[in-house]
């Protein structure tokens, strides 16, 4: 995916406009941070991108193709969404990391154990983590394992919804460095953590339903 665009996106719920005329052009490799007060619609925006929220108006376009019922599957296959609450799972960390690679769309991408361990070590884990029971981990540890799992999918576009909210500062920095360290990786992150506001990050504010880039004239 080389370009991704929101054109006039609107979401209305219970006679209230949550998102109004959202326009955003994202090019391959862009790193975007969206901030705003709680309840401003940041999570709704990410879900609307993936078609999990019904839009009252507007379109999502990738590489010149409009996202519709006939193209949504292909679009989603190029995206990875990570929320702030990791899934529950019974099994080892290694088994959990392997979960998405059982789906048809990801077959043939399954990483080797060395690749899995390498990314987990970048997130602050020792090699013993692979055989640990996933459910025995803390919430922050489960979140970091989930982030490792997502990065191993090597998708074009990552949509991140407060993925560092449960992490300490050292691990926040580790996660940010992994997502922003690749020039080709496209990232749209929703976060209250100020550490995301680094060099090369395009910062947007979402307030009263409108999205505005910092430095943009009113």
XYZ file of N, CA and C in Angstrom:
654
model
N 0.848 -1.187 0.000
C 0.000 0.000 0.000
C 0.892 1.249 0.000
N 0.734 2.083 -1.011
C 1.570 3.274 -1.112
C 0.862 4.542 -0.665
N -0.449 4.593 -0.819
C -1.220 5.725 -0.315
C -2.503 5.227 0.334
N -2.961 6.018 1.272
C -4.180 5.700 2.010
C -4.838 7.037 2.312
N -6.132 7.138 2.024
C -6.770 8.446 2.147
C -8.181 8.339 2.712
N -8.497 9.268 3.599
C -9.859 9.454 4.087
C -10.407 10.708 3.419
N -11.595 10.577 2.840
C -12.200 11.687 2.121
C -13.584 11.987 2.689
N -13.688 13.106 3.408
C -14.982 13.558 3.919
C -15.653 12.566 4.852
N -14.868 11.871 5.658
C -15.418 10.817 6.513
C -16.243 11.413 7.664
N -17.454 10.913 7.826
C -18.348 11.351 8.894
C -18.933 10.135 9.602
N -19.034 10.222 10.914
C -19.693 9.176 11.701
C -20.702 9.866 12.611
N -21.908 9.385 12.566
C -23.001 9.958 13.367
C -23.642 8.857 14.199
N -23.778 9.096 15.497
C -24.384 8.128 16.406
C -25.423 8.818 17.274
N -26.599 8.219 17.315
C -27.671 8.732 18.177
C -27.857 10.241 17.987
N -27.961 10.632 16.733
C -28.204 12.026 16.344
C -27.066 12.963 16.734
N -25.871 12.393 16.996
C -24.725 13.215 17.348
C -23.593 12.955 16.359
N -22.974 14.035 15.862
C -21.852 13.903 14.942
C -20.579 13.622 15.737
N -20.049 12.402 15.599
C -18.817 12.024 16.289
C -17.607 12.465 15.490
N -17.643 12.216 14.172
C -16.595 12.647 13.265
C -17.229 13.457 12.142
N -16.591 14.585 11.803
C -17.165 15.457 10.794
C -16.125 15.816 9.733
N -16.397 15.407 8.491
C -15.599 15.795 7.338
C -14.093 15.567 7.578
N -13.741 14.319 7.923
C -12.346 13.968 8.163
C -11.654 13.726 6.826
N -10.599 14.497 6.567
C -9.803 14.338 5.350
C -8.352 14.123 5.763
N -7.768 13.057 5.256
C -6.394 12.725 5.638
C -5.735 11.914 4.533
N -4.609 12.407 4.042
C -3.813 11.686 3.053
C -2.566 11.145 3.742
N -2.386 9.837 3.637
C -1.250 9.164 4.265
C -0.441 8.475 3.174
N 0.845 8.764 3.143
C 1.734 8.116 2.177
C 2.566 7.046 2.872
N 3.035 6.091 2.089
C 3.827 4.998 2.632
C 4.968 5.543 3.491
N 5.082 5.027 4.695
C 6.146 5.435 5.598
C 5.783 6.567 6.531
N 4.608 7.191 6.344
C 4.193 8.265 7.238
C 4.000 7.736 8.659
N 4.361 8.575 9.627
C 4.130 8.274 11.042
C 3.213 9.380 11.579
N 2.010 8.996 11.981
C 0.987 9.968 12.359
C 0.520 9.719 13.785
N 0.465 10.775 14.566
C -0.047 10.729 15.934
C -1.331 11.535 16.003
N -2.380 10.922 16.548
C -3.654 11.616 16.742
C -3.916 11.748 18.236
N -4.083 12.970 18.671
C -4.364 13.236 20.077
C -5.646 14.036 20.215
N -6.198 14.008 21.418
C -7.442 14.723 21.660
C -8.028 14.282 22.981
N -8.992 15.021 23.498
C -9.594 14.669 24.783
C -10.322 13.326 24.730
N -10.484 12.711 25.888
C -11.232 11.459 25.966
C -12.642 11.668 25.428
N -13.103 10.714 24.629
C -14.439 10.809 24.057
C -14.518 11.641 22.798
N -13.369 12.066 22.277
C -13.384 12.933 21.084
C -13.568 12.155 19.790
N -13.492 10.813 19.847
C -13.731 10.014 18.654
C -12.488 9.392 18.043
N -11.388 9.396 18.783
C -10.132 8.875 18.244
C -10.241 7.373 17.939
N -10.767 6.600 18.866
C -10.936 5.159 18.636
C -11.972 4.905 17.546
N -13.014 5.715 17.533
C -14.037 5.597 16.493
C -13.425 5.795 15.114
N -12.496 6.730 14.998
C -11.846 6.992 13.719
C -11.079 5.757 13.235
N -10.322 5.120 14.109
C -9.577 3.930 13.709
C -10.513 2.806 13.297
N -11.594 2.620 14.044
C -12.545 1.560 13.698
C -13.266 1.861 12.390
N -13.529 3.144 12.147
C -14.190 3.523 10.892
C -13.290 3.243 9.698
N -11.996 3.439 9.859
C -11.048 3.145 8.786
C -11.167 1.689 8.348
N -11.328 0.805 9.317
C -11.382 -0.630 9.036
C -12.788 -1.139 8.727
N -13.763 -0.239 8.746
C -15.129 -0.646 8.427
C -15.888 -1.236 9.586
N -15.381 -1.069 10.810
C -16.063 -1.588 11.992
C -17.019 -0.569 12.606
N -16.971 0.661 12.093
C -17.932 1.702 12.448
C -18.582 2.171 11.148
N -19.893 2.295 11.168
C -20.611 2.730 9.971
C -20.421 4.227 9.767
N -20.014 4.592 8.567
C -19.827 5.999 8.219
C -21.090 6.538 7.554
N -21.530 7.704 7.997
C -22.712 8.315 7.395
C -22.371 8.976 6.058
N -21.108 9.378 5.923
C -20.630 9.961 4.661
C -19.146 9.663 4.519
N -18.649 9.859 3.304
C -17.218 9.788 3.071
C -16.737 8.438 2.575
N -15.479 8.396 2.191
C -14.886 7.181 1.647
C -13.477 6.976 2.183
N -13.053 5.719 2.140
C -11.673 5.340 2.427
C -11.093 4.806 1.117
N -9.913 5.287 0.742
C -9.301 4.912 -0.529
C -7.870 4.462 -0.278
N -7.461 3.341 -0.866
C -6.061 2.917 -0.764
C -5.546 2.593 -2.163
N -4.405 3.188 -2.488
C -3.793 3.023 -3.813
C -4.806 3.241 -4.936
N -5.671 4.232 -4.741
C -6.651 4.574 -5.756
C -7.888 3.701 -5.776
N -7.985 2.739 -4.859
C -9.124 1.819 -4.815
C -10.034 2.204 -3.646
N -11.298 2.407 -3.932
C -12.255 2.747 -2.880
C -12.581 1.499 -2.058
N -12.536 1.644 -0.741
C -12.884 0.525 0.129
C -14.399 0.333 0.102
N -14.821 -0.862 -0.271
C -16.236 -1.206 -0.359
C -16.396 -2.639 0.105
N -17.608 -3.157 0.010
C -17.859 -4.534 0.437
C -17.028 -5.534 -0.365
N -16.695 -5.168 -1.597
C -15.927 -6.084 -2.449
C -14.414 -5.943 -2.278
N -13.963 -4.846 -1.647
C -12.520 -4.629 -1.497
C -12.053 -4.594 -0.049
N -13.002 -4.613 0.909
C -12.643 -4.465 2.319
C -11.731 -5.584 2.798
N -11.924 -6.797 2.296
C -11.090 -7.913 2.750
C -9.633 -7.701 2.349
N -9.412 -7.272 1.111
C -8.048 -7.023 0.656
C -7.421 -5.877 1.448
N -8.189 -4.828 1.703
C -7.679 -3.689 2.468
C -7.277 -4.118 3.870
N -8.158 -4.864 4.544
C -7.850 -5.298 5.908
C -6.639 -6.211 5.960
N -6.397 -6.966 4.877
C -5.251 -7.870 4.855
C -3.931 -7.105 4.831
N -3.987 -5.814 4.567
C -2.785 -4.985 4.531
C -2.621 -4.140 5.790
N -3.565 -4.306 6.729
C -3.570 -3.493 7.948
C -3.485 -4.373 9.193
N -2.951 -3.790 10.258
C -3.008 -4.435 11.565
C -3.485 -3.412 12.588
N -4.517 -3.780 13.327
C -5.050 -2.927 14.398
C -4.639 -3.528 15.739
N -4.149 -2.687 16.642
C -3.839 -3.118 18.006
C -4.559 -2.183 18.965
N -5.369 -2.767 19.843
C -6.066 -1.993 20.856
C -5.269 -1.936 22.146
N -5.829 -1.257 23.147
C -5.104 -1.074 24.405
C -5.296 -2.222 25.379
N -6.215 -3.139 25.092
C -6.469 -4.275 25.979
C -6.119 -5.568 25.257
N -5.064 -6.271 25.691
C -4.694 -7.529 25.034
C -5.757 -8.600 25.229
N -5.784 -9.570 24.316
C -6.742 -10.660 24.378
C -6.386 -11.640 25.490
N -7.374 -12.348 26.002
C -7.107 -13.456 26.923
C -6.762 -14.689 26.088
N -5.908 -15.544 26.637
C -5.474 -16.722 25.880
C -4.918 -17.759 26.843
N -5.230 -19.023 26.561
C -4.708 -20.146 27.336
C -3.638 -20.841 26.500
N -2.402 -20.741 26.907
C -1.313 -21.368 26.178
C -0.025 -20.605 26.407
N 1.053 -21.037 25.775
C 2.340 -20.373 25.952
C 2.433 -19.116 25.096
N 3.428 -18.309 25.396
C 3.664 -17.095 24.611
C 3.962 -17.447 23.154
N 4.754 -18.482 22.937
C 5.073 -18.894 21.567
C 3.816 -19.300 20.808
N 2.919 -20.040 21.457
C 1.669 -20.443 20.814
C 0.795 -19.228 20.513
N 0.782 -18.267 21.432
C -0.012 -17.058 21.231
C 0.504 -16.259 20.028
N 1.820 -16.112 19.929
C 2.400 -15.366 18.818
C 2.056 -16.027 17.490
N 1.967 -17.352 17.473
C 1.678 -18.076 16.237
C 0.210 -17.978 15.800
N -0.681 -17.535 16.685
C -2.129 -17.564 16.407
C -2.518 -16.967 15.052
N -2.167 -15.725 14.720
C -2.661 -15.141 13.468
C -2.112 -15.805 12.219
N -1.036 -16.543 12.362
C -0.432 -17.177 11.186
C -1.161 -18.455 10.788
N -2.175 -18.819 11.571
C -3.027 -19.941 11.204
C -4.121 -19.563 10.229
N -4.361 -18.255 10.073
C -5.379 -17.791 9.135
C -4.843 -17.825 7.706
N -5.730 -18.086 6.778
C -5.339 -18.248 5.376
C -4.548 -17.069 4.855
N -4.971 -15.844 5.200
C -4.333 -14.642 4.664
C -2.879 -14.523 5.114
N -2.527 -15.169 6.245
C -1.169 -15.041 6.775
C -0.313 -16.287 6.573
N -0.883 -17.319 5.976
C -0.115 -18.540 5.781
C 1.055 -18.277 4.842
N 2.172 -18.884 5.163
C 3.381 -18.648 4.393
C 4.226 -17.525 4.961
N 3.664 -16.787 5.945
C 4.399 -15.697 6.583
C 4.925 -16.082 7.956
N 4.639 -17.285 8.402
C 4.932 -17.673 9.783
C 6.424 -17.513 10.084
N 6.773 -16.728 11.096
C 8.183 -16.488 11.404
C 8.804 -17.676 12.136
N 10.106 -17.780 12.047
C 10.824 -18.790 12.794
C 10.988 -18.368 14.246
N 11.357 -19.316 15.077
C 11.502 -19.031 16.507
C 12.568 -17.966 16.749
N 13.632 -17.955 15.959
C 14.686 -16.950 16.133
C 14.159 -15.543 15.853
N 13.317 -15.414 14.828
C 12.738 -14.098 14.509
C 11.803 -13.633 15.619
N 11.030 -14.570 16.145
C 10.109 -14.240 17.234
C 10.887 -13.784 18.457
N 11.916 -14.522 18.805
C 12.717 -14.186 19.981
C 13.420 -12.843 19.794
N 13.880 -12.584 18.583
C 14.594 -11.326 18.324
C 13.698 -10.113 18.582
N 12.459 -10.162 18.122
C 11.563 -9.026 18.328
C 11.142 -8.913 19.788
N 10.958 -10.049 20.460
C 10.611 -10.020 21.883
C 11.756 -9.447 22.713
N 12.983 -9.755 22.351
C 14.124 -9.198 23.074
C 14.216 -7.697 22.885
N 13.853 -7.211 21.704
C 13.830 -5.764 21.477
C 12.779 -5.085 22.344
N 11.797 -5.876 22.786
C 10.750 -5.343 23.657
C 11.032 -5.629 25.127
N 12.262 -6.035 25.427
C 12.688 -6.162 26.820
C 12.528 -7.518 27.453
N 12.237 -8.557 26.659
C 12.040 -9.897 27.205
C 13.310 -10.744 27.081
N 13.455 -11.709 28.001
C 14.507 -12.715 27.914
C 13.979 -13.910 27.136
N 14.873 -14.819 26.730
C 14.485 -15.955 25.889
C 13.479 -16.877 26.561
N 13.467 -16.890 27.895
C 12.555 -17.779 28.619
C 11.085 -17.433 28.397
N 10.837 -16.244 27.879
C 9.451 -15.804 27.686
C 8.678 -16.716 26.752
N 9.348 -17.373 25.809
C 8.653 -18.185 24.808
C 7.863 -19.323 25.422
N 8.361 -19.899 26.508
C 7.688 -21.048 27.130
C 6.802 -20.644 28.307
N 6.773 -19.359 28.625
C 5.922 -18.890 29.722
C 4.455 -18.976 29.329
N 3.590 -19.190 30.312
C 2.149 -19.169 30.070
C 1.712 -17.722 29.847
N 1.053 -17.492 28.741
C 0.629 -16.135 28.393
C -0.232 -15.524 29.487
N -1.128 -16.309 30.066
C -2.052 -15.766 31.072
C -1.338 -15.386 32.370
N -0.106 -15.893 32.564
C 0.646 -15.577 33.782
C 1.332 -14.213 33.696
N 1.351 -13.623 32.512
C 2.012 -12.333 32.327
C 1.160 -11.192 32.857
N 1.806 -10.102 33.199
C 1.067 -8.896 33.586
C 0.395 -8.298 32.353
N -0.514 -7.357 32.581
C -1.194 -6.718 31.462
C -0.226 -6.029 30.510
N 0.783 -5.344 31.071
C 1.764 -4.675 30.238
C 2.613 -5.649 29.445
N 2.955 -6.790 30.056
C 3.721 -7.811 29.346
C 2.903 -8.428 28.218
N 1.635 -8.695 28.477
C 0.764 -9.225 27.421
C 0.658 -8.236 26.265
N 0.606 -6.963 26.590
C 0.518 -5.955 25.540
C 1.779 -5.952 24.679
N 2.931 -6.054 25.303
C 4.183 -6.074 24.540
C 4.286 -7.325 23.663
N 3.817 -8.461 24.172
C 3.814 -9.683 23.360
C 2.875 -9.511 22.158
N 1.732 -8.889 22.389
C 0.782 -8.630 21.304
C 1.385 -7.700 20.261
N 2.138 -6.712 20.699
C 2.813 -5.807 19.776
C 3.849 -6.568 18.948
N 4.595 -7.456 19.593
C 5.563 -8.282 18.860
C 4.857 -9.126 17.807
N 3.742 -9.726 18.193
C 2.949 -10.548 17.267
C 2.539 -9.724 16.044
N 2.075 -8.502 16.279
C 1.618 -7.636 15.190
C 2.768 -7.247 14.263
N 3.912 -6.927 14.826
C 5.054 -6.541 14.003
C 5.552 -7.698 13.147
N 5.440 -8.906 13.662
C 5.872 -10.083 12.900
C 4.980 -10.338 11.685
N 3.772 -9.774 11.682
C 2.887 -9.901 10.519
C 3.389 -9.082 9.325
N 4.211 -8.064 9.617
C 4.835 -7.234 8.570
C 3.802 -6.657 7.606
N 2.768 -6.026 8.174
C 1.742 -5.396 7.360
C 2.176 -4.004 6.914
N 1.436 -3.443 5.952
C 1.767 -2.128 5.414
C 1.354 -0.987 6.331
N 0.196 -1.149 6.991
C -0.375 -0.066 7.789
C -0.715 -0.575 9.178
N -0.225 0.145 10.195
C -0.519 -0.192 11.589
C -1.389 0.896 12.210
N -2.519 0.481 12.768
C -3.439 1.371 13.466
C -3.350 1.040 14.954
N -2.867 1.980 15.742
C -2.530 1.720 17.143
C -3.406 2.563 18.057
N -4.184 1.909 18.897
C -5.125 2.600 19.780
C -4.637 2.522 21.223
N -3.914 3.553 21.655
C -3.401 3.638 23.032
C -2.606 2.381 23.418
N -1.736 1.932 22.539
C -1.027 0.670 22.787
C 0.031 0.784 23.880
N 0.423 2.008 24.245
C 1.436 2.171 25.287
C 0.860 2.671 26.611
N -0.452 2.686 26.741
C -1.079 3.284 27.925
C -0.767 2.527 29.212
N -0.477 1.215 29.122
C -0.227 0.421 30.326
C 1.261 0.152 30.555
N 2.128 0.831 29.792
C 3.558 0.563 29.866
C 4.310 1.658 30.629
N 5.452 1.265 31.231
C 6.306 2.268 31.856
C 7.103 2.981 30.767
N 7.831 4.024 31.170
C 8.466 4.881 30.161
C 9.490 4.122 29.327
N 10.272 3.246 29.950
C 11.294 2.516 29.195
C 10.661 1.672 28.101
N 9.550 1.025 28.428
C 8.885 0.185 27.432
C 8.098 1.005 26.418
N 7.606 2.166 26.819
C 6.982 3.071 25.850
C 7.994 3.428 24.764
N 9.204 3.770 25.172
C 10.252 4.145 24.219
C 10.604 2.965 23.324
N 10.697 1.762 23.887
C 10.990 0.573 23.082
C 9.941 0.381 21.982
N 8.689 0.488 22.367
C 7.599 0.281 21.406
C 7.620 1.349 20.323
N 7.764 2.601 20.721
C 7.786 3.690 19.742
C 8.943 3.505 18.761
N 10.110 3.149 19.267
C 11.271 2.960 18.392
C 11.038 1.853 17.371
N 10.363 0.791 17.781
C 10.097 -0.309 16.852
C 9.129 0.119 15.750
N 8.091 0.847 16.110
C 7.101 1.256 15.110
C 7.608 2.363 14.199
N 8.447 3.238 14.724
C 8.889 4.381 13.922
C 10.252 4.154 13.276
N 10.926 3.060 13.632
C 12.287 2.836 13.147
C 12.390 2.392 11.705
N 11.290 1.937 11.118
C 11.299 1.496 9.726
C 10.743 2.586 8.823
N 11.503 2.941 7.793
C 11.065 4.004 6.885
C 9.833 3.600 6.091
N 9.646 2.310 5.841
C 8.525 1.844 5.024
C 7.254 1.592 5.824
N 7.388 1.437 7.128
C 6.218 1.116 7.945
C 5.340 2.356 8.115
N 4.054 2.225 7.795
C 3.105 3.325 7.931
C 2.335 3.142 9.233
N 2.288 4.195 10.036
C 1.720 4.092 11.384
C 0.756 5.246 11.643
N -0.428 4.902 12.139
C -1.355 5.898 12.684
C -1.610 5.514 14.127
N -1.116 6.329 15.056
C -1.201 6.021 16.479
C -2.088 7.025 17.203
N -2.983 6.504 18.017
C -3.758 7.307 18.956
C -3.103 7.127 20.316
N -2.703 8.206 20.946
C -2.045 8.069 22.246
C -2.054 9.385 23.010
N -2.154 9.246 24.358
C -1.984 10.393 25.235
C -0.524 10.539 25.665
N 0.290 9.518 25.416
C 1.687 9.555 25.850
C 2.492 10.561 25.020
N 3.098 11.524 25.704
C 3.835 12.583 24.988
C 5.080 12.052 24.290
N 5.554 10.866 24.691
C 6.763 10.309 24.085
C 6.605 10.048 22.583
N 5.383 9.905 22.119
C 5.149 9.687 20.691
C 5.454 10.924 19.847
N 5.543 12.086 20.474
C 5.698 13.331 19.718
C 7.168 13.560 19.342
N 7.724 12.624 18.578
C 9.125 12.701 18.211
C 9.342 13.285 16.830
N 10.617 13.376 16.470
C 10.990 13.909 15.157
C 10.417 13.035 14.045
N 9.858 13.663 13.045
C 9.295 12.934 11.915
C 7.849 12.518 12.101
N 7.281 12.767 13.280
C 5.893 12.402 13.548
C 4.970 13.560 13.158
N 3.994 13.274 12.317
C 2.954 14.254 12.005
C 1.906 14.185 13.114
N 1.645 15.300 13.748
C 0.751 15.324 14.907
C -0.556 16.015 14.537
N -1.668 15.333 14.836
C -3.002 15.856 14.558
C -3.795 15.934 15.867
N -4.674 16.902 15.931
C -5.612 17.031 17.049
C -7.012 16.708 16.548
N -7.710 15.878 17.320
C -9.106 15.574 17.016
C -9.964 16.166 18.118
N -10.777 17.123 17.763
C -11.601 17.807 18.753
C -12.889 18.277 18.097
N -13.988 18.088 18.817
C -15.309 18.471 18.311
C -15.583 17.863 16.939
N -15.066 16.660 16.726
C -15.339 15.933 15.498
C -14.437 16.259 14.329
N -13.548 17.251 14.495
C -12.704 17.707 13.388
C -11.243 17.341 13.627
N -10.554 16.975 12.551
C -9.157 16.593 12.610
C -8.301 17.693 11.987
N -7.278 18.154 12.732
C -6.446 19.245 12.244
C -4.989 18.960 12.568
N -4.121 19.144 11.572
C -2.701 18.908 11.769
C -2.067 20.113 12.457
N -1.137 19.833 13.368
C -0.427 20.924 14.047
C 0.297 21.772 13.011
N 0.192 23.080 13.159
C 0.821 24.006 12.230
C -0.057 24.372 11.060
N -1.180 23.669 10.904
C -2.091 23.968 9.798
C -2.924 25.204 10.135
N -3.100 26.059 9.153
C -3.922 27.256 9.378
C -5.384 26.883 9.493
N -6.095 27.624 10.300
C -7.535 27.389 10.485
C -8.291 27.767 9.218
